[in-house]
Amino acid sequence: MDARNRSVGLRNLAWAFPRLGEKRRREILLASARNLGRVAAEVCQIRRRGTERLRSLVRFDDRGAWERALGRSRERGLLALTGHVGNWEFLHAFHALLGFPVTLVHRPMRNPLVERWIRELREEAGTSTLLKRNAARGAIEALRRGGILAVALDQNQTLSSGIFVRFFGKPACTSPGLARLALRTGAPIYPVFLLREEDSYHHRLFVGPPLPADGDVLRLTQACVDALEEVVRTYPEQWIWFHKRWKTRPPGEEPVY
């Protein structure tokens, strides 16, 4: 890991876990970088591995309950609250193997070659992508067709596109899009993550209870981020700590990075 990403990661960990020792923070950051490397390696093998092999790498906490929820999604769609934890790319491909392809709200990567490669790989695996800047109409259409719409809610937003909720006790500028979709369409929100099992290539599909889509956008967005934070707190080695999650600050606050 280069010095810049190491600095960002350690700063984030200090914000999130102020009582944690420096040694433990560095251990978490190193494990996070290793997980990212494994995600890249596993994604490259999706084309090579057969369907049964891919299925064998994932276990369910409660497969029946999740498949029933997916079946009910045919009526009004399902919103999957997720983030860059575990193997988020395999998460989408795996659902396509189950017969429930995912539509993913996606922010383009800076490198156009990597962007094209990852989009082609997702499409081959059965995942559709919607560019974040104009995703609203396509997202509503996907839900009306009874589809699964996945939204990663762990990335920093600009002041013009986000609202502030608390993530690890600090204001974090967050997209309100997921909450707005839930309140507008009535589609349920489920926290969904594919978590790595210890130091292996096997994963566990974690599905949290549906979040009640009541109240206003701010309250529901906070509930979503709370659910995300619980997963990151439990599996800190599997989140991308080198993302500048707290870059956008409320007016008058000093920069974090």
PDB file of C-alpha atoms in Angstrom:
ATOM      1  CA  MET A   1       0.000   0.000   0.000  1.00  0.00           C
ATOM      2  CA  ASP A   2       1.368   3.432  -0.911  1.00  0.00           C
ATOM      3  CA  ALA A   3       1.925   6.197   1.620  1.00  0.00           C
ATOM      4  CA  ARG A   4      -1.145   8.203   0.554  1.00  0.00           C
ATOM      5  CA  ASN A   5      -3.629   5.355   1.001  1.00  0.00           C
ATOM      6  CA  ARG A   6      -1.944   4.304   4.243  1.00  0.00           C
ATOM      7  CA  SER A   7      -2.335   7.822   5.616  1.00  0.00           C
ATOM      8  CA  VAL A   8      -6.022   7.994   4.645  1.00  0.00           C
ATOM      9  CA  GLY A   9      -6.703   4.547   6.077  1.00  0.00           C
ATOM     10  CA  LEU A  10      -5.057   5.267   9.408  1.00  0.00           C
ATOM     11  CA  ARG A  11      -6.854   8.590   9.666  1.00  0.00           C
ATOM     12  CA  ASN A  12     -10.202   6.873   9.057  1.00  0.00           C
ATOM     13  CA  LEU A  13      -9.449   4.173  11.607  1.00  0.00           C
ATOM     14  CA  ALA A  14      -8.473   6.783  14.190  1.00  0.00           C
ATOM     15  CA  TRP A  15     -11.825   8.509  13.627  1.00  0.00           C
ATOM     16  CA  ALA A  16     -13.824   5.300  13.739  1.00  0.00           C
ATOM     17  CA  PHE A  17     -11.969   3.594  16.608  1.00  0.00           C
ATOM     18  CA  PRO A  18     -10.384   6.331  18.741  1.00  0.00           C
ATOM     19  CA  ARG A  19      -9.727   3.920  21.638  1.00  0.00           C
ATOM     20  CA  LEU A  20      -8.004   1.347  19.480  1.00  0.00           C
ATOM     21  CA  GLY A  21      -4.207   1.143  19.654  1.00  0.00           C
ATOM     22  CA  GLU A  22      -2.004   2.134  16.733  1.00  0.00           C
ATOM     23  CA  LYS A  23      -0.765  -1.426  16.242  1.00  0.00           C
ATOM     24  CA  ARG A  24      -4.285  -2.811  15.924  1.00  0.00           C
ATOM     25  CA  ARG A  25      -5.281  -0.069  13.471  1.00  0.00           C
ATOM     26  CA  ARG A  26      -2.339  -0.971  11.256  1.00  0.00           C
ATOM     27  CA  GLU A  27      -3.295  -4.647  11.414  1.00  0.00           C
ATOM     28  CA  ILE A  28      -6.833  -3.831  10.304  1.00  0.00           C
ATOM     29  CA  LEU A  29      -5.585  -1.650   7.447  1.00  0.00           C
ATOM     30  CA  LEU A  30      -3.225  -4.360   6.202  1.00  0.00           C
ATOM     31  CA  ALA A  31      -6.006  -6.946   6.342  1.00  0.00           C
ATOM     32  CA  SER A  32      -8.275  -4.548   4.427  1.00  0.00           C
ATOM     33  CA  ALA A  33      -5.682  -4.205   1.658  1.00  0.00           C
ATOM     34  CA  ARG A  34      -5.286  -7.987   1.494  1.00  0.00           C
ATOM     35  CA  ASN A  35      -9.041  -8.425   1.208  1.00  0.00           C
ATOM     36  CA  LEU A  36      -9.149  -5.973  -1.697  1.00  0.00           C
ATOM     37  CA  GLY A  37      -6.424  -7.956  -3.454  1.00  0.00           C
ATOM     38  CA  ARG A  38      -8.414 -11.146  -2.978  1.00  0.00           C
ATOM     39  CA  VAL A  39     -11.556  -9.500  -4.314  1.00  0.00           C
ATOM     40  CA  ALA A  40      -9.661  -8.605  -7.491  1.00  0.00           C
ATOM     41  CA  ALA A  41      -8.296 -12.142  -7.823  1.00  0.00           C
ATOM     42  CA  GLU A  42     -11.704 -13.723  -7.256  1.00  0.00           C
ATOM     43  CA  VAL A  43     -13.381 -11.414  -9.763  1.00  0.00           C
ATOM     44  CA  CYS A  44     -10.856 -12.443 -12.393  1.00  0.00           C
ATOM     45  CA  GLN A  45     -11.814 -16.083 -11.842  1.00  0.00           C
ATOM     46  CA  ILE A  46     -15.576 -15.655 -12.226  1.00  0.00           C
ATOM     47  CA  ARG A  47     -15.326 -16.415 -15.951  1.00  0.00           C
ATOM     48  CA  ARG A  48     -13.222 -19.531 -15.363  1.00  0.00           C
ATOM     49  CA  ARG A  49     -15.144 -21.184 -12.581  1.00  0.00           C
ATOM     50  CA  GLY A  50     -18.272 -23.193 -13.226  1.00  0.00           C
ATOM     51  CA  THR A  51     -21.608 -22.409 -11.669  1.00  0.00           C
ATOM     52  CA  GLU A  52     -21.460 -25.202  -9.119  1.00  0.00           C
ATOM     53  CA  ARG A  53     -17.959 -24.205  -8.016  1.00  0.00           C
ATOM     54  CA  LEU A  54     -19.067 -20.633  -7.466  1.00  0.00           C
ATOM     55  CA  ARG A  55     -22.084 -21.774  -5.483  1.00  0.00           C
ATOM     56  CA  SER A  56     -19.896 -23.991  -3.325  1.00  0.00           C
ATOM     57  CA  LEU A  57     -17.949 -20.962  -2.123  1.00  0.00           C
ATOM     58  CA  VAL A  58     -20.982 -19.351  -0.464  1.00  0.00           C
ATOM     59  CA  ARG A  59     -23.095 -20.478   2.466  1.00  0.00           C
ATOM     60  CA  PHE A  60     -26.329 -18.959   3.759  1.00  0.00           C
ATOM     61  CA  ASP A  61     -27.391 -18.101   7.266  1.00  0.00           C
ATOM     62  CA  ASP A  62     -30.963 -18.893   6.210  1.00  0.00           C
ATOM     63  CA  ARG A  63     -31.278 -19.689   2.535  1.00  0.00           C
ATOM     64  CA  GLY A  64     -35.004 -20.405   2.646  1.00  0.00           C
ATOM     65  CA  ALA A  65     -35.891 -17.092   4.256  1.00  0.00           C
ATOM     66  CA  TRP A  66     -33.794 -15.124   1.779  1.00  0.00           C
ATOM     67  CA  GLU A  67     -35.161 -16.932  -1.256  1.00  0.00           C
ATOM     68  CA  ARG A  68     -38.705 -16.285  -0.029  1.00  0.00           C
ATOM     69  CA  ALA A  69     -37.854 -12.585   0.285  1.00  0.00           C
ATOM     70  CA  LEU A  70     -36.410 -12.630  -3.223  1.00  0.00           C
ATOM     71  CA  GLY A  71     -39.536 -14.339  -4.484  1.00  0.00           C
ATOM     72  CA  ARG A  72     -41.728 -11.655  -2.944  1.00  0.00           C
ATOM     73  CA  SER A  73     -39.604  -9.038  -4.684  1.00  0.00           C
ATOM     74  CA  ARG A  74     -41.365  -9.975  -7.930  1.00  0.00           C
ATOM     75  CA  GLU A  75     -44.276  -7.851  -6.701  1.00  0.00           C
ATOM     76  CA  ARG A  76     -42.629  -4.482  -6.030  1.00  0.00           C
ATOM     77  CA  GLY A  77     -38.897  -5.009  -6.184  1.00  0.00           C
ATOM     78  CA  LEU A  78     -36.277  -5.208  -3.460  1.00  0.00           C
ATOM     79  CA  LEU A  79     -33.623  -2.722  -2.380  1.00  0.00           C
ATOM     80  CA  ALA A  80     -30.339  -4.274  -1.286  1.00  0.00           C
ATOM     81  CA  LEU A  81     -28.393  -2.007   1.049  1.00  0.00           C
ATOM     82  CA  THR A  82     -24.751  -2.959   0.673  1.00  0.00           C
ATOM     83  CA  GLY A  83     -21.233  -1.542   0.655  1.00  0.00           C
ATOM     84  CA  HIS A  84     -17.628  -2.322  -0.144  1.00  0.00           C
ATOM     85  CA  VAL A  85     -17.344  -5.058   2.475  1.00  0.00           C
ATOM     86  CA  GLY A  86     -16.211  -8.637   1.918  1.00  0.00           C
ATOM     87  CA  ASN A  87     -16.518  -9.436  -1.786  1.00  0.00           C
ATOM     88  CA  TRP A  88     -19.110  -7.019  -3.136  1.00  0.00           C
ATOM     89  CA  GLU A  89     -18.490  -8.005  -6.778  1.00  0.00           C
ATOM     90  CA  PHE A  90     -19.094 -11.686  -6.152  1.00  0.00           C
ATOM     91  CA  LEU A  91     -22.267 -10.722  -4.272  1.00  0.00           C
ATOM     92  CA  HIS A  92     -23.904  -9.520  -7.501  1.00  0.00           C
ATOM     93  CA  ALA A  93     -22.680 -12.430  -9.632  1.00  0.00           C
ATOM     94  CA  PHE A  94     -23.842 -14.971  -7.074  1.00  0.00           C
ATOM     95  CA  HIS A  95     -27.416 -13.650  -7.099  1.00  0.00           C
ATOM     96  CA  ALA A  96     -27.509 -13.950 -10.880  1.00  0.00           C
ATOM     97  CA  LEU A  97     -26.564 -17.621 -10.460  1.00  0.00           C
ATOM     98  CA  LEU A  98     -29.554 -18.029  -8.150  1.00  0.00           C
ATOM     99  CA  GLY A  99     -31.821 -16.676 -10.858  1.00  0.00           C
ATOM    100  CA  PHE A 100     -32.183 -13.221  -9.308  1.00  0.00           C
ATOM    101  CA  PRO A 101     -29.996 -10.847 -11.358  1.00  0.00           C
ATOM    102  CA  VAL A 102     -29.126  -7.539  -9.731  1.00  0.00           C
ATOM    103  CA  THR A 103     -29.254  -4.002 -11.035  1.00  0.00           C
ATOM    104  CA  LEU A 104     -26.404  -2.021  -9.513  1.00  0.00           C
ATOM    105  CA  VAL A 105     -26.210   1.735  -9.044  1.00  0.00           C
ATOM    106  CA  HIS A 106     -22.624   2.445 -10.047  1.00  0.00           C
ATOM    107  CA  ARG A 107     -20.293   5.418  -9.857  1.00  0.00           C
ATOM    108  CA  PRO A 108     -17.783   5.249 -12.755  1.00  0.00           C
ATOM    109  CA  MET A 109     -14.145   4.583 -11.928  1.00  0.00           C
ATOM    110  CA  ARG A 110     -11.477   7.090 -12.854  1.00  0.00           C
ATOM    111  CA  ASN A 111      -9.552   4.674 -15.070  1.00  0.00           C
ATOM    112  CA  PRO A 112     -11.665   4.138 -18.224  1.00  0.00           C
ATOM    113  CA  LEU A 113      -9.980   0.809 -19.013  1.00  0.00           C
ATOM    114  CA  VAL A 114     -10.758  -0.594 -15.569  1.00  0.00           C
ATOM    115  CA  GLU A 115     -14.260   0.849 -15.817  1.00  0.00           C
ATOM    116  CA  ARG A 116     -14.931  -0.913 -19.121  1.00  0.00           C
ATOM    117  CA  TRP A 117     -13.463  -4.189 -17.861  1.00  0.00           C
ATOM    118  CA  ILE A 118     -15.510  -4.279 -14.670  1.00  0.00           C
ATOM    119  CA  ARG A 119     -18.741  -3.322 -16.469  1.00  0.00           C
ATOM    120  CA  GLU A 120     -18.231  -6.047 -19.067  1.00  0.00           C
ATOM    121  CA  LEU A 121     -17.490  -8.577 -16.334  1.00  0.00           C
ATOM    122  CA  ARG A 122     -20.623  -7.594 -14.430  1.00  0.00           C
ATOM    123  CA  GLU A 123     -22.765  -7.852 -17.541  1.00  0.00           C
ATOM    124  CA  GLU A 124     -21.375 -11.312 -18.349  1.00  0.00           C
ATOM    125  CA  ALA A 125     -22.282 -12.399 -14.826  1.00  0.00           C
ATOM    126  CA  GLY A 126     -25.843 -11.117 -15.301  1.00  0.00           C
ATOM    127  CA  THR A 127     -25.567  -7.790 -13.444  1.00  0.00           C
ATOM    128  CA  SER A 128     -27.014  -4.628 -14.986  1.00  0.00           C
ATOM    129  CA  THR A 129     -25.515  -1.260 -14.101  1.00  0.00           C
ATOM    130  CA  LEU A 130     -27.004   2.201 -13.798  1.00  0.00           C
ATOM    131  CA  LEU A 131     -24.700   5.202 -13.748  1.00  0.00           C
ATOM    132  CA  LYS A 132     -25.230   7.104 -10.513  1.00  0.00           C
ATOM    133  CA  ARG A 133     -25.634  10.550 -12.063  1.00  0.00           C
ATOM    134  CA  ASN A 134     -28.823   9.558 -13.949  1.00  0.00           C
ATOM    135  CA  ALA A 135     -29.960   6.424 -12.166  1.00  0.00           C
ATOM    136  CA  ALA A 136     -33.336   7.535 -10.754  1.00  0.00           C
ATOM    137  CA  ARG A 137     -35.565   6.617 -13.690  1.00  0.00           C
ATOM    138  CA  GLY A 138     -33.812   3.321 -14.398  1.00  0.00           C
ATOM    139  CA  ALA A 139     -33.890   2.411 -10.709  1.00  0.00           C
ATOM    140  CA  ILE A 140     -37.652   2.939 -10.459  1.00  0.00           C
ATOM    141  CA  GLU A 141     -38.203   0.921 -13.637  1.00  0.00           C
ATOM    142  CA  ALA A 142     -36.075  -1.935 -12.292  1.00  0.00           C
ATOM    143  CA  LEU A 143     -38.107  -2.040  -9.075  1.00  0.00           C
ATOM    144  CA  ARG A 144     -41.418  -1.898 -10.949  1.00  0.00           C
ATOM    145  CA  ARG A 145     -40.274  -4.965 -12.908  1.00  0.00           C
ATOM    146  CA  GLY A 146     -39.790  -6.745  -9.604  1.00  0.00           C
ATOM    147  CA  GLY A 147     -36.013  -6.582  -9.748  1.00  0.00           C
ATOM    148  CA  ILE A 148     -33.300  -6.317  -7.120  1.00  0.00           C
ATOM    149  CA  LEU A 149     -31.588  -2.944  -6.939  1.00  0.00           C
ATOM    150  CA  ALA A 150     -28.272  -2.852  -5.058  1.00  0.00           C
ATOM    151  CA  VAL A 151     -26.988   0.432  -3.643  1.00  0.00           C
ATOM    152  CA  ALA A 152     -23.619   0.811  -1.901  1.00  0.00           C
ATOM    153  CA  LEU A 153     -24.098   3.441   0.788  1.00  0.00           C
ATOM    154  CA  ASP A 154     -20.530   3.751   2.053  1.00  0.00           C
ATOM    155  CA  GLN A 155     -19.048   6.324  -0.334  1.00  0.00           C
ATOM    156  CA  ASN A 156     -18.549  10.029   0.222  1.00  0.00           C
ATOM    157  CA  GLN A 157     -20.914  12.419  -1.566  1.00  0.00           C
ATOM    158  CA  THR A 158     -20.596  16.071  -2.498  1.00  0.00           C
ATOM    159  CA  LEU A 159     -22.605  18.730  -0.692  1.00  0.00           C
ATOM    160  CA  SER A 160     -24.900  19.058  -3.713  1.00  0.00           C
ATOM    161  CA  SER A 161     -25.766  15.354  -3.872  1.00  0.00           C
ATOM    162  CA  GLY A 162     -25.697  14.137  -0.269  1.00  0.00           C
ATOM    163  CA  ILE A 163     -27.108  14.666   3.202  1.00  0.00           C
ATOM    164  CA  PHE A 164     -25.292  14.379   6.529  1.00  0.00           C
ATOM    165  CA  VAL A 165     -25.929  11.413   8.795  1.00  0.00           C
ATOM    166  CA  ARG A 166     -23.666   9.935  11.445  1.00  0.00           C
ATOM    167  CA  PHE A 167     -21.246   7.153  10.547  1.00  0.00           C
ATOM    168  CA  PHE A 168     -19.088   5.995  13.459  1.00  0.00           C
ATOM    169  CA  GLY A 169     -20.362   9.025  15.333  1.00  0.00           C
ATOM    170  CA  LYS A 170     -19.089  11.536  12.768  1.00  0.00           C
ATOM    171  CA  PRO A 171     -21.137  13.457  10.168  1.00  0.00           C
ATOM    172  CA  ALA A 172     -20.723  11.689   6.820  1.00  0.00           C
ATOM    173  CA  CYS A 173     -22.165  13.046   3.580  1.00  0.00           C
ATOM    174  CA  THR A 174     -24.345  10.211   2.256  1.00  0.00           C
ATOM    175  CA  SER A 175     -26.587   9.618  -0.741  1.00  0.00           C
ATOM    176  CA  PRO A 176     -30.306   9.900   0.137  1.00  0.00           C
ATOM    177  CA  GLY A 177     -31.253   7.980  -3.008  1.00  0.00           C
ATOM    178  CA  LEU A 178     -31.889   4.627  -1.361  1.00  0.00           C
ATOM    179  CA  ALA A 179     -34.265   6.106   1.203  1.00  0.00           C
ATOM    180  CA  ARG A 180     -36.081   8.151  -1.426  1.00  0.00           C
ATOM    181  CA  LEU A 181     -36.624   5.070  -3.587  1.00  0.00           C
ATOM    182  CA  ALA A 182     -37.958   3.063  -0.653  1.00  0.00           C
ATOM    183  CA  LEU A 183     -40.379   5.781   0.398  1.00  0.00           C
ATOM    184  CA  ARG A 184     -41.557   6.385  -3.160  1.00  0.00           C
ATOM    185  CA  THR A 185     -41.971   2.776  -4.314  1.00  0.00           C
ATOM    186  CA  GLY A 186     -42.652   0.852  -1.112  1.00  0.00           C
ATOM    187  CA  ALA A 187     -39.878  -1.603  -1.950  1.00  0.00           C
ATOM    188  CA  PRO A 188     -38.340  -3.146   1.192  1.00  0.00           C
ATOM    189  CA  ILE A 189     -34.711  -2.465   2.142  1.00  0.00           C
ATOM    190  CA  TYR A 190     -32.575  -5.427   3.205  1.00  0.00           C
ATOM    191  CA  PRO A 191     -28.939  -5.109   4.358  1.00  0.00           C
ATOM    192  CA  VAL A 192     -27.071  -7.646   2.180  1.00  0.00           C
ATOM    193  CA  PHE A 193     -23.336  -8.433   2.357  1.00  0.00           C
ATOM    194  CA  LEU A 194     -21.096 -11.267   1.200  1.00  0.00           C
ATOM    195  CA  LEU A 195     -18.621 -11.650   4.054  1.00  0.00           C
ATOM    196  CA  ARG A 196     -15.355 -13.526   3.851  1.00  0.00           C
ATOM    197  CA  GLU A 197     -15.024 -16.465   6.212  1.00  0.00           C
ATOM    198  CA  GLU A 198     -11.808 -15.971   8.149  1.00  0.00           C
ATOM    199  CA  ASP A 199      -8.699 -16.180   5.960  1.00  0.00           C
ATOM    200  CA  SER A 200     -10.220 -18.100   3.056  1.00  0.00           C
ATOM    201  CA  TYR A 201     -11.940 -17.885  -0.313  1.00  0.00           C
ATOM    202  CA  HIS A 202     -15.240 -18.981   1.196  1.00  0.00           C
ATOM    203  CA  HIS A 203     -18.001 -16.516   2.000  1.00  0.00           C
ATOM    204  CA  ARG A 204     -21.175 -16.176   4.015  1.00  0.00           C
ATOM    205  CA  LEU A 205     -24.222 -14.392   2.687  1.00  0.00           C
ATOM    206  CA  PHE A 206     -25.395 -12.102   5.470  1.00  0.00           C
ATOM    207  CA  VAL A 207     -28.898 -10.698   5.153  1.00  0.00           C
ATOM    208  CA  GLY A 208     -30.174  -8.420   7.897  1.00  0.00           C
ATOM    209  CA  PRO A 209     -33.839  -7.865   8.775  1.00  0.00           C
ATOM    210  CA  PRO A 210     -35.713  -5.448   6.506  1.00  0.00           C
ATOM    211  CA  LEU A 211     -35.559  -1.823   7.556  1.00  0.00           C
ATOM    212  CA  PRO A 212     -38.917  -0.148   8.201  1.00  0.00           C
ATOM    213  CA  ALA A 213     -39.475   2.360   5.406  1.00  0.00           C
ATOM    214  CA  ASP A 214     -41.247   4.966   7.472  1.00  0.00           C
ATOM    215  CA  GLY A 215     -40.499   8.489   8.569  1.00  0.00           C
ATOM    216  CA  ASP A 216     -38.559  10.870   6.355  1.00  0.00           C
ATOM    217  CA  VAL A 217     -35.534  10.562   4.097  1.00  0.00           C
ATOM    218  CA  LEU A 218     -33.052  11.702   6.746  1.00  0.00           C
ATOM    219  CA  ARG A 219     -34.270   9.244   9.357  1.00  0.00           C
ATOM    220  CA  LEU A 220     -34.334   6.312   6.944  1.00  0.00           C
ATOM    221  CA  THR A 221     -30.880   7.144   5.564  1.00  0.00           C
ATOM    222  CA  GLN A 222     -29.535   7.173   9.120  1.00  0.00           C
ATOM    223  CA  ALA A 223     -31.122   3.764   9.765  1.00  0.00           C
ATOM    224  CA  CYS A 224     -29.443   2.411   6.628  1.00  0.00           C
ATOM    225  CA  VAL A 225     -26.049   3.783   7.624  1.00  0.00           C
ATOM    226  CA  ASP A 226     -26.483   2.384  11.142  1.00  0.00           C
ATOM    227  CA  ALA A 227     -27.034  -1.082   9.639  1.00  0.00           C
ATOM    228  CA  LEU A 228     -23.955  -0.654   7.454  1.00  0.00           C
ATOM    229  CA  GLU A 229     -21.863   0.539  10.393  1.00  0.00           C
ATOM    230  CA  GLU A 230     -22.808  -2.501  12.446  1.00  0.00           C
ATOM    231  CA  VAL A 231     -21.401  -4.778   9.736  1.00  0.00           C
ATOM    232  CA  VAL A 232     -18.216  -2.711   9.358  1.00  0.00           C
ATOM    233  CA  ARG A 233     -17.684  -2.679  13.128  1.00  0.00           C
ATOM    234  CA  THR A 234     -18.048  -6.439  13.249  1.00  0.00           C
ATOM    235  CA  TYR A 235     -15.808  -7.082  10.221  1.00  0.00           C
ATOM    236  CA  PRO A 236     -13.447  -4.069  10.069  1.00  0.00           C
ATOM    237  CA  GLU A 237     -10.781  -6.032   8.180  1.00  0.00           C
ATOM    238  CA  GLN A 238     -13.155  -6.390   5.235  1.00  0.00           C
ATOM    239  CA  TRP A 239     -14.014  -2.722   4.573  1.00  0.00           C
ATOM    240  CA  ILE A 240     -12.068  -0.301   2.326  1.00  0.00           C
ATOM    241  CA  TRP A 241     -10.592   2.042   4.920  1.00  0.00           C
ATOM    242  CA  PHE A 242      -8.530   3.950   2.351  1.00  0.00           C
ATOM    243  CA  HIS A 243     -11.634   5.591   0.835  1.00  0.00           C
ATOM    244  CA  LYS A 244     -12.018   9.248   1.928  1.00  0.00           C
ATOM    245  CA  ARG A 245     -15.392   8.595   3.504  1.00  0.00           C
ATOM    246  CA  TRP A 246     -15.456  11.805   5.568  1.00  0.00           C
ATOM    247  CA  LYS A 247     -14.007  14.111   2.903  1.00  0.00           C
ATOM    248  CA  THR A 248     -17.090  16.327   2.544  1.00  0.00           C
ATOM    249  CA  ARG A 249     -17.605  18.281   5.758  1.00  0.00           C
ATOM    250  CA  PRO A 250     -20.495  20.365   7.038  1.00  0.00           C
ATOM    251  CA  PRO A 251     -19.973  24.079   6.365  1.00  0.00           C
ATOM    252  CA  GLY A 252     -17.429  25.540   8.768  1.00  0.00           C
ATOM    253  CA  GLU A 253     -15.733  22.254   9.716  1.00  0.00           C
ATOM    254  CA  GLU A 254     -12.034  21.697   9.136  1.00  0.00           C
ATOM    255  CA  PRO A 255     -10.925  19.179   6.461  1.00  0.00           C
ATOM    256  CA  VAL A 256     -10.291  15.631   7.655  1.00  0.00           C
ATOM    257  CA  TYR A 257      -7.614  14.729   5.105  1.00  0.00           C
TER     258      TYR A 257
END
